[in-house]
Amino acid sequence: MATMLQFLVGLLCLTLASCQSGVSSERSGDDYRAPSTTPSKSSDKVLVLGGQGLAGSATLNALLEAGFKVSAVNDNKDYYDYNTLFEDKIENVACLRSAGLDGCFELQEFLKSNSKVRAVVDFTSSKQSLMEEATRVLKSLQPEVYVFVSAAAVYDVSKDSNHPLKEEDGVRPEGREMQHQYSQNNKFGDNMLGAEEALVASGIPYVIMRCGDLVGPRDTTYRWWQYQVWAEHFDIIDSAFPVPEEVKNLVFSLTYGEDVAQAVVSAIRKKVYNEVYNVALEKSFTLPHLLLEMCAYFGLQSTCFADFTQSPESYKLYPSSHQGTLNIEKAKRDLDFKPSTWETVLTETMKFYEEGRGVFTAERDTILTRLNENIVPYLKIQALNDAVTRSEVEVIQPPAITRTEL
């Protein structure tokens, strides 16, 4: 009888959690012990799940600069210069997330030797089951706050909202039928909102960061770098940027990796609990506008052009959400969030990939393969490969142009 009662109570909690987003400040999970206000020798430790991508690597660096002791749980794959950047600076806990945290020997050893961490920062729990596993396994560390880096795509599966999007808009519509219908709008967004809901239901104090499309150095999705190569060598590729009609005029938000790092460190330092924040640039974009900015960097704004196609299956890499731009006033107020300027983001990102052509050859070859398989005419492939892989890399100085026209 007791077992059946526990099952029914648990089922009720999950049902309630599925009807709300991570915005809620309600806590469940009576077994969670509130963080002690008495400092402990491990209170400066932060455990990061992931950390190899553009926002993750920036966050690792920001945490180190802020004086935290950092441990990172990931597959230890050397994306870009990850190992060089963090060798002997962080504790690497090698785990293959797809194989499960329970079976990760190094993580189990970490849990045995650490009774408490100041915070957990999670870049990898991209769906409900992964978040349920992570919060269950890591709850023994009694983190003061669990920071989850989520995505603006959650708004695609949320109830109708105003624009720009505010944090309280990230709530599923009422009724299972409507929830199922909205979940079809964006599978990635549905999974991320499910992860948010699982975190809220865990009872661990949380902060959720909802980001626009992430941009910056060390992008492991390779989206920006593909468009950058396409823009720089538009004359060789000789193919217009395909822009589906459905997104031609869609305005969306971008988020710089360094800005995510800034917001995460601020939330931990300020001891913010049970809050959701939108994190993005002040400037917003349409896809044609973003592509034109890249072309203008190379002085080719009058050369590049787009093909407004009717096919939604065309080679379109941005945006990943379709409900509009993010309102970041709450993050600015609570976290003293100061987003980077677009000029800084554009220049630093373009320079990183331009200089990286001769350094990050595995990543470079990945983006060339994707472009050659999907976009580049067969007779142009060798010319593009030669242009991108040439040994002497000339870093472009962006021309002085009137950006108000872009």
Short mmCIF file of C-alpha atoms in Angstrom, two decimals:
data_model
loop_
_atom_site.label_atom_id
_atom_site.label_comp_id
_atom_site.label_asym_id
_atom_site.label_seq_id
_atom_site.Cartn_x
_atom_site.Cartn_y
_atom_site.Cartn_z
CA MET A 1 0.00 0.00 0.00
CA ALA A 2 2.79 2.42 0.94
CA THR A 3 4.56 1.68 -2.32
CA MET A 4 1.39 2.31 -4.33
CA LEU A 5 0.80 5.59 -2.44
CA GLN A 6 4.36 6.76 -3.17
CA PHE A 7 3.86 5.90 -6.83
CA LEU A 8 0.61 7.89 -7.04
CA VAL A 9 2.16 10.89 -5.28
CA GLY A 10 5.13 10.80 -7.63
CA LEU A 11 2.84 10.55 -10.65
CA LEU A 12 0.85 13.55 -9.43
CA CYS A 13 4.05 15.61 -9.01
CA LEU A 14 5.18 14.79 -12.54
CA THR A 15 1.76 15.67 -13.94
CA LEU A 16 1.80 19.04 -12.22
CA ALA A 17 5.35 19.70 -13.37
CA SER A 18 4.42 19.00 -16.98
CA CYS A 19 1.91 21.85 -16.90
CA GLN A 20 4.39 24.55 -15.95
CA SER A 21 7.78 25.79 -17.11
CA GLY A 22 10.91 26.36 -15.10
CA VAL A 23 9.59 29.86 -14.32
CA SER A 24 7.78 28.51 -11.29
CA SER A 25 9.43 29.04 -7.93
CA GLU A 26 7.58 26.09 -6.41
CA ARG A 27 9.87 23.41 -5.01
CA SER A 28 9.29 19.71 -4.65
CA GLY A 29 11.55 16.98 -3.33
CA ASP A 30 11.41 16.98 0.46
CA ASP A 31 14.71 15.09 0.70
CA TYR A 32 16.69 18.09 -0.52
CA ARG A 33 18.53 19.86 2.25
CA ALA A 34 18.75 23.63 1.99
CA PRO A 35 22.30 24.92 1.48
CA SER A 36 24.06 25.79 4.71
CA THR A 37 24.90 29.43 5.30
CA THR A 38 28.11 28.32 7.04
CA PRO A 39 31.01 28.44 4.57
CA SER A 40 32.59 25.05 3.83
CA LYS A 41 35.96 24.27 2.33
CA SER A 42 34.23 22.99 -0.83
CA SER A 43 31.90 25.97 -1.28
CA ASP A 44 34.14 27.39 -4.01
CA LYS A 45 33.77 24.30 -6.20
CA VAL A 46 31.62 24.34 -9.32
CA LEU A 47 30.73 21.22 -11.30
CA VAL A 48 30.06 21.80 -15.00
CA LEU A 49 28.25 19.30 -17.21
CA GLY A 50 29.70 19.80 -20.69
CA GLY A 51 31.81 22.88 -21.20
CA GLN A 52 33.41 22.12 -24.56
CA GLY A 53 31.26 24.33 -26.79
CA LEU A 54 31.26 28.07 -27.32
CA ALA A 55 29.22 29.01 -24.23
CA GLY A 56 30.64 26.18 -22.15
CA SER A 57 34.30 26.98 -22.74
CA ALA A 58 33.67 30.67 -22.11
CA THR A 59 31.92 29.77 -18.84
CA LEU A 60 34.76 27.52 -17.69
CA ASN A 61 37.19 30.37 -18.25
CA ALA A 62 34.95 32.91 -16.49
CA LEU A 63 34.52 30.62 -13.47
CA LEU A 64 38.28 30.20 -13.19
CA GLU A 65 38.81 33.95 -13.44
CA ALA A 66 36.21 34.43 -10.70
CA GLY A 67 38.25 32.22 -8.38
CA PHE A 68 36.17 29.04 -8.42
CA LYS A 69 37.62 25.55 -8.50
CA VAL A 70 36.11 23.91 -11.56
CA SER A 71 35.42 20.29 -12.45
CA ALA A 72 34.00 19.44 -15.88
CA VAL A 73 32.05 16.31 -16.74
CA ASN A 74 32.31 15.58 -20.47
CA ASP A 75 33.69 13.09 -22.99
CA ASN A 76 37.09 14.83 -22.87
CA LYS A 77 37.08 15.28 -26.65
CA ASP A 78 39.44 18.03 -27.76
CA TYR A 79 37.13 20.40 -29.64
CA TYR A 80 39.18 23.31 -30.97
CA ASP A 81 41.77 24.12 -28.26
CA TYR A 82 39.79 22.86 -25.26
CA ASN A 83 42.56 20.70 -23.80
CA THR A 84 45.19 23.38 -24.32
CA LEU A 85 43.06 26.04 -22.66
CA PHE A 86 42.16 24.06 -19.58
CA GLU A 87 44.99 21.58 -19.09
CA ASP A 88 46.00 21.59 -15.41
CA LYS A 89 43.43 24.33 -14.70
CA ILE A 90 40.30 22.24 -14.18
CA GLU A 91 39.52 18.72 -13.01
CA ASN A 92 38.31 16.65 -15.93
CA VAL A 93 35.74 13.98 -15.10
CA ALA A 94 35.56 11.81 -18.21
CA CYS A 95 32.01 10.60 -18.90
CA LEU A 96 30.08 9.73 -22.02
CA ARG A 97 26.73 11.34 -21.27
CA SER A 98 24.85 9.11 -23.68
CA ALA A 99 26.01 6.09 -21.64
CA GLY A 100 24.49 7.50 -18.45
CA LEU A 101 25.90 9.17 -15.36
CA ASP A 102 25.20 6.18 -13.10
CA GLY A 103 27.74 4.07 -14.92
CA CYS A 104 30.42 6.74 -15.09
CA PHE A 105 33.27 5.55 -12.87
CA GLU A 106 35.09 8.90 -12.69
CA LEU A 107 31.90 10.73 -11.69
CA GLN A 108 31.15 8.18 -8.98
CA GLU A 109 34.66 8.70 -7.63
CA PHE A 110 34.10 12.47 -7.71
CA LEU A 111 30.89 12.07 -5.72
CA LYS A 112 32.66 9.95 -3.11
CA SER A 113 35.37 12.57 -2.59
CA ASN A 114 33.13 15.67 -2.68
CA SER A 115 30.23 16.20 -0.28
CA LYS A 116 29.27 19.65 -1.50
CA VAL A 117 29.68 22.07 -4.41
CA ARG A 118 28.79 25.71 -4.67
CA ALA A 119 26.97 25.21 -7.96
CA VAL A 120 26.24 22.86 -10.84
CA VAL A 121 26.24 24.40 -14.32
CA ASP A 122 24.52 22.19 -16.89
CA PHE A 123 24.99 22.48 -20.66
CA THR A 124 24.07 18.89 -21.52
CA SER A 125 20.67 17.92 -20.04
CA SER A 126 18.74 18.71 -23.21
CA LYS A 127 15.62 16.71 -22.40
CA GLN A 128 13.53 15.62 -19.42
CA SER A 129 15.10 12.20 -18.90
CA LEU A 130 18.63 13.62 -18.92
CA MET A 131 17.73 16.30 -16.39
CA GLU A 132 15.98 13.77 -14.14
CA GLU A 133 19.10 11.63 -14.21
CA ALA A 134 21.45 14.56 -13.54
CA THR A 135 19.48 15.98 -10.62
CA ARG A 136 19.07 12.54 -9.06
CA VAL A 137 22.76 11.66 -9.34
CA LEU A 138 24.09 15.08 -8.31
CA LYS A 139 21.64 15.90 -5.54
CA SER A 140 24.03 14.46 -2.94
CA LEU A 141 26.41 17.34 -3.68
CA GLN A 142 23.85 19.77 -2.21
CA PRO A 143 24.54 22.55 -4.72
CA GLU A 144 23.48 26.00 -3.58
CA VAL A 145 22.17 26.51 -7.10
CA TYR A 146 21.77 24.41 -10.23
CA VAL A 147 22.26 26.61 -13.32
CA PHE A 148 20.74 25.19 -16.51
CA VAL A 149 21.61 26.80 -19.85
CA SER A 150 18.42 26.44 -21.87
CA ALA A 151 17.20 27.91 -25.16
CA ALA A 152 14.71 30.40 -26.57
CA ALA A 153 13.18 27.48 -28.48
CA VAL A 154 11.09 26.72 -25.38
CA TYR A 155 8.85 29.65 -26.34
CA ASP A 156 7.90 27.83 -29.56
CA VAL A 157 6.03 25.24 -27.49
CA SER A 158 4.64 27.67 -24.92
CA LYS A 159 1.29 29.42 -24.81
CA ASP A 160 0.77 32.45 -27.04
CA SER A 161 2.72 35.41 -25.71
CA ASN A 162 3.59 39.03 -26.27
CA HIS A 163 6.77 40.30 -27.91
CA PRO A 164 9.55 40.65 -27.11
CA LEU A 165 9.35 37.44 -25.12
CA LYS A 166 9.48 37.62 -21.33
CA GLU A 167 10.44 34.82 -18.98
CA GLU A 168 6.91 34.30 -17.73
CA ASP A 169 5.80 33.47 -21.29
CA GLY A 170 7.62 30.13 -21.14
CA VAL A 171 4.62 28.12 -19.92
CA ARG A 172 2.87 25.31 -21.75
CA PRO A 173 -0.75 25.88 -22.82
CA GLU A 174 -3.48 24.32 -20.72
CA GLY A 175 -4.80 20.89 -21.60
CA ARG A 176 -2.98 17.82 -22.85
CA GLU A 177 -4.32 18.14 -26.38
CA MET A 178 -3.05 21.71 -26.73
CA GLN A 179 0.28 20.79 -25.12
CA HIS A 180 0.73 17.96 -27.61
CA GLN A 181 -0.20 20.23 -30.51
CA TYR A 182 2.28 22.93 -29.44
CA SER A 183 5.01 20.36 -28.80
CA GLN A 184 5.08 19.65 -32.55
CA ASN A 185 6.15 23.24 -33.26
CA ASN A 186 9.73 22.63 -32.19
CA LYS A 187 10.98 19.26 -30.94
CA PHE A 188 14.17 20.78 -29.57
CA GLY A 189 12.16 23.40 -27.69
CA ASP A 190 9.81 20.74 -26.34
CA ASN A 191 12.76 18.75 -25.02
CA MET A 192 14.40 21.79 -23.45
CA LEU A 193 11.19 22.86 -21.72
CA GLY A 194 10.81 19.30 -20.43
CA ALA A 195 14.32 19.56 -18.97
CA GLU A 196 13.41 22.87 -17.30
CA GLU A 197 10.29 21.32 -15.79
CA ALA A 198 12.28 18.35 -14.47
CA LEU A 199 14.77 20.71 -12.81
CA VAL A 200 12.00 22.66 -11.11
CA ALA A 201 10.39 19.41 -9.93
CA SER A 202 13.68 18.18 -8.44
CA GLY A 203 13.49 20.65 -5.56
CA ILE A 204 17.08 21.84 -6.09
CA PRO A 205 17.41 25.65 -6.11
CA TYR A 206 17.76 26.59 -9.76
CA VAL A 207 18.54 29.33 -12.24
CA ILE A 208 17.55 28.83 -15.87
CA MET A 209 19.25 30.84 -18.64
CA ARG A 210 17.27 30.96 -21.88
CA CYS A 211 19.55 31.85 -24.76
CA GLY A 212 18.93 32.86 -28.34
CA ASP A 213 20.95 31.21 -31.09
CA LEU A 214 24.45 30.93 -29.64
CA VAL A 215 27.29 32.58 -31.54
CA GLY A 216 30.97 33.11 -30.88
CA PRO A 217 34.29 31.24 -31.02
CA ARG A 218 34.46 27.45 -30.56
CA ASP A 219 31.00 26.65 -31.90
CA THR A 220 30.63 22.89 -32.09
CA THR A 221 27.53 23.14 -34.32
CA TYR A 222 29.69 24.85 -36.97
CA ARG A 223 26.76 26.96 -38.14
CA TRP A 224 28.46 30.35 -38.08
CA TRP A 225 31.70 29.11 -39.65
CA GLN A 226 29.83 27.58 -42.59
CA TYR A 227 28.09 30.86 -43.34
CA GLN A 228 31.36 32.76 -42.86
CA VAL A 229 33.19 30.62 -45.43
CA TRP A 230 30.22 30.93 -47.76
CA ALA A 231 30.23 34.73 -47.42
CA GLU A 232 33.99 35.11 -47.87
CA HIS A 233 34.10 32.83 -50.91
CA PHE A 234 30.75 33.70 -52.41
CA ASP A 235 32.38 34.18 -55.82
CA ILE A 236 33.72 30.62 -55.79
CA ILE A 237 30.64 28.89 -54.42
CA ASP A 238 28.47 30.94 -56.79
CA SER A 239 25.29 29.96 -55.01
CA ALA A 240 22.81 32.24 -53.25
CA PHE A 241 22.04 31.86 -49.57
CA PRO A 242 18.74 29.93 -49.43
CA VAL A 243 16.30 31.69 -47.11
CA PRO A 244 12.89 30.02 -46.65
CA GLU A 245 9.98 32.39 -47.09
CA GLU A 246 8.71 31.43 -43.64
CA VAL A 247 11.78 32.98 -41.94
CA LYS A 248 12.58 35.78 -44.39
CA ASN A 249 11.14 38.47 -42.13
CA LEU A 250 11.38 36.60 -38.83
CA VAL A 251 13.26 38.65 -36.24
CA PHE A 252 15.23 36.63 -33.70
CA SER A 253 17.83 36.99 -30.94
CA LEU A 254 21.46 35.93 -30.84
CA THR A 255 23.42 35.19 -27.67
CA TYR A 256 27.19 35.56 -27.39
CA GLY A 257 29.03 32.80 -25.54
CA GLU A 258 30.94 35.27 -23.36
CA ASP A 259 27.65 36.82 -22.27
CA VAL A 260 26.34 33.45 -21.09
CA ALA A 261 29.49 33.09 -19.00
CA GLN A 262 28.97 36.55 -17.52
CA ALA A 263 25.38 35.76 -16.57
CA VAL A 264 26.23 32.36 -15.04
CA VAL A 265 28.99 33.74 -12.82
CA SER A 266 26.79 36.65 -11.75
CA ALA A 267 23.93 34.33 -10.77
CA ILE A 268 26.25 32.19 -8.64
CA ARG A 269 27.90 35.15 -6.96
CA LYS A 270 24.64 36.96 -6.26
CA LYS A 271 23.09 33.77 -4.90
CA VAL A 272 20.01 34.05 -7.08
CA TYR A 273 17.63 31.12 -6.67
CA ASN A 274 14.55 29.82 -8.50
CA GLU A 275 14.61 32.33 -11.33
CA VAL A 276 14.58 32.25 -15.13
CA TYR A 277 16.48 34.77 -17.26
CA ASN A 278 16.59 35.57 -20.95
CA VAL A 279 20.17 36.19 -22.09
CA ALA A 280 20.77 37.76 -25.51
CA LEU A 281 22.26 40.66 -27.43
CA GLU A 282 20.44 43.98 -27.56
CA LYS A 283 20.52 43.88 -31.36
CA SER A 284 18.11 41.56 -33.16
CA PHE A 285 18.29 40.07 -36.64
CA THR A 286 16.56 38.49 -39.57
CA LEU A 287 18.46 35.76 -41.41
CA PRO A 288 19.08 37.96 -44.51
CA HIS A 289 20.33 40.72 -42.21
CA LEU A 290 22.76 38.39 -40.42
CA LEU A 291 24.12 37.05 -43.72
CA LEU A 292 24.55 40.58 -45.05
CA GLU A 293 26.52 41.52 -41.93
CA MET A 294 28.93 38.66 -42.64
CA CYS A 295 29.30 39.69 -46.27
CA ALA A 296 29.84 43.31 -45.26
CA TYR A 297 32.70 42.24 -42.99
CA PHE A 298 34.55 41.14 -46.14
CA GLY A 299 33.40 44.22 -48.09
CA LEU A 300 31.08 42.06 -50.21
CA GLN A 301 27.71 43.46 -49.20
CA SER A 302 26.93 44.35 -52.80
CA THR A 303 27.97 40.91 -54.10
CA CYS A 304 26.14 38.46 -51.83
CA PHE A 305 22.49 37.72 -52.41
CA ALA A 306 19.79 35.42 -51.09
CA ASP A 307 17.31 33.09 -52.74
CA PHE A 308 13.94 33.28 -51.03
CA THR A 309 12.81 29.72 -51.47
CA GLN A 310 9.47 28.11 -50.79
CA SER A 311 11.17 24.99 -49.46
CA PRO A 312 11.42 24.83 -45.65
CA GLU A 313 13.95 22.01 -46.11
CA SER A 314 16.51 24.33 -47.69
CA TYR A 315 19.97 24.70 -46.17
CA LYS A 316 19.03 27.16 -43.41
CA LEU A 317 21.18 27.22 -40.25
CA TYR A 318 19.51 30.05 -38.31
CA PRO A 319 17.23 30.63 -36.45
CA SER A 320 16.42 27.64 -34.21
CA SER A 321 13.32 29.30 -32.69
CA HIS A 322 10.45 31.12 -34.33
CA GLN A 323 8.60 33.16 -31.69
CA GLY A 324 10.64 36.35 -31.90
CA THR A 325 13.14 38.23 -29.81
CA LEU A 326 14.01 37.98 -26.12
CA ASN A 327 13.37 40.65 -23.51
CA ILE A 328 16.52 40.82 -21.36
CA GLU A 329 15.46 43.52 -18.88
CA LYS A 330 15.15 41.07 -15.99
CA ALA A 331 18.73 39.83 -16.41
CA LYS A 332 19.98 43.40 -16.66
CA ARG A 333 18.16 44.28 -13.45
CA ASP A 334 18.91 41.22 -11.30
CA LEU A 335 22.28 40.10 -12.64
CA ASP A 336 23.74 43.43 -13.79
CA PHE A 337 23.86 41.78 -17.20
CA LYS A 338 25.62 43.87 -19.83
CA PRO A 339 25.40 42.25 -23.27
CA SER A 340 28.32 42.61 -25.65
CA THR A 341 28.01 45.01 -28.56
CA TRP A 342 27.29 43.53 -31.96
CA GLU A 343 30.49 45.04 -33.33
CA THR A 344 32.52 43.14 -30.71
CA VAL A 345 30.67 39.89 -31.36
CA LEU A 346 31.04 40.13 -35.13
CA THR A 347 34.71 41.10 -35.11
CA GLU A 348 35.86 38.61 -32.46
CA THR A 349 33.93 35.72 -33.98
CA MET A 350 35.00 36.34 -37.57
CA LYS A 351 38.66 36.75 -36.52
CA PHE A 352 38.60 33.52 -34.51
CA TYR A 353 37.44 31.39 -37.43
CA GLU A 354 39.58 33.21 -39.98
CA GLU A 355 42.68 32.64 -37.88
CA GLY A 356 41.54 29.12 -37.06
CA ARG A 357 41.64 27.85 -40.64
CA GLY A 358 45.23 26.69 -40.26
CA VAL A 359 44.94 25.72 -36.59
CA PHE A 360 41.66 23.89 -36.09
CA THR A 361 41.97 21.71 -39.17
CA ALA A 362 39.57 18.97 -38.05
CA GLU A 363 36.79 21.50 -37.46
CA ARG A 364 37.66 23.33 -40.69
CA ASP A 365 37.42 20.11 -42.67
CA THR A 366 34.05 19.36 -41.07
CA ILE A 367 32.55 22.62 -42.27
CA LEU A 368 34.07 22.15 -45.74
CA THR A 369 32.55 18.68 -45.94
CA ARG A 370 29.12 19.99 -45.01
CA LEU A 371 29.28 22.81 -47.54
CA ASN A 372 30.65 20.57 -50.29
CA GLU A 373 27.99 17.93 -49.72
CA ASN A 374 25.07 20.34 -49.57
CA ILE A 375 25.87 23.58 -51.39
CA VAL A 376 29.03 23.76 -53.49
CA PRO A 377 28.78 22.75 -57.18
CA TYR A 378 30.96 19.72 -57.90
CA LEU A 379 33.31 21.60 -60.23
CA LYS A 380 33.87 24.28 -57.55
CA ILE A 381 34.79 21.97 -54.66
CA GLN A 382 38.54 21.89 -55.28
CA ALA A 383 38.73 25.65 -55.71
CA LEU A 384 36.93 26.22 -52.40
CA ASN A 385 39.09 23.68 -50.58
CA ASP A 386 42.24 25.35 -51.90
CA ALA A 387 41.03 28.82 -50.92
CA VAL A 388 40.09 27.83 -47.37
CA THR A 389 43.07 25.59 -46.61
CA ARG A 390 45.81 27.80 -48.01
CA SER A 391 48.67 28.12 -45.54
CA GLU A 392 48.91 31.90 -45.47
CA VAL A 393 45.90 33.34 -43.69
CA GLU A 394 45.23 37.02 -44.13
CA VAL A 395 43.03 38.28 -41.31
CA ILE A 396 40.55 40.70 -42.80
CA GLN A 397 40.11 44.15 -41.33
CA PRO A 398 36.42 44.96 -41.68
CA PRO A 399 35.83 47.97 -43.92
CA ALA A 400 34.37 51.15 -42.56
CA ILE A 401 30.75 51.02 -43.70
CA THR A 402 27.52 52.59 -42.57
CA ARG A 403 25.97 49.77 -40.59
CA THR A 404 22.62 51.51 -40.34
CA GLU A 405 21.95 50.35 -43.88
CA LEU A 406 22.32 46.70 -42.89
#
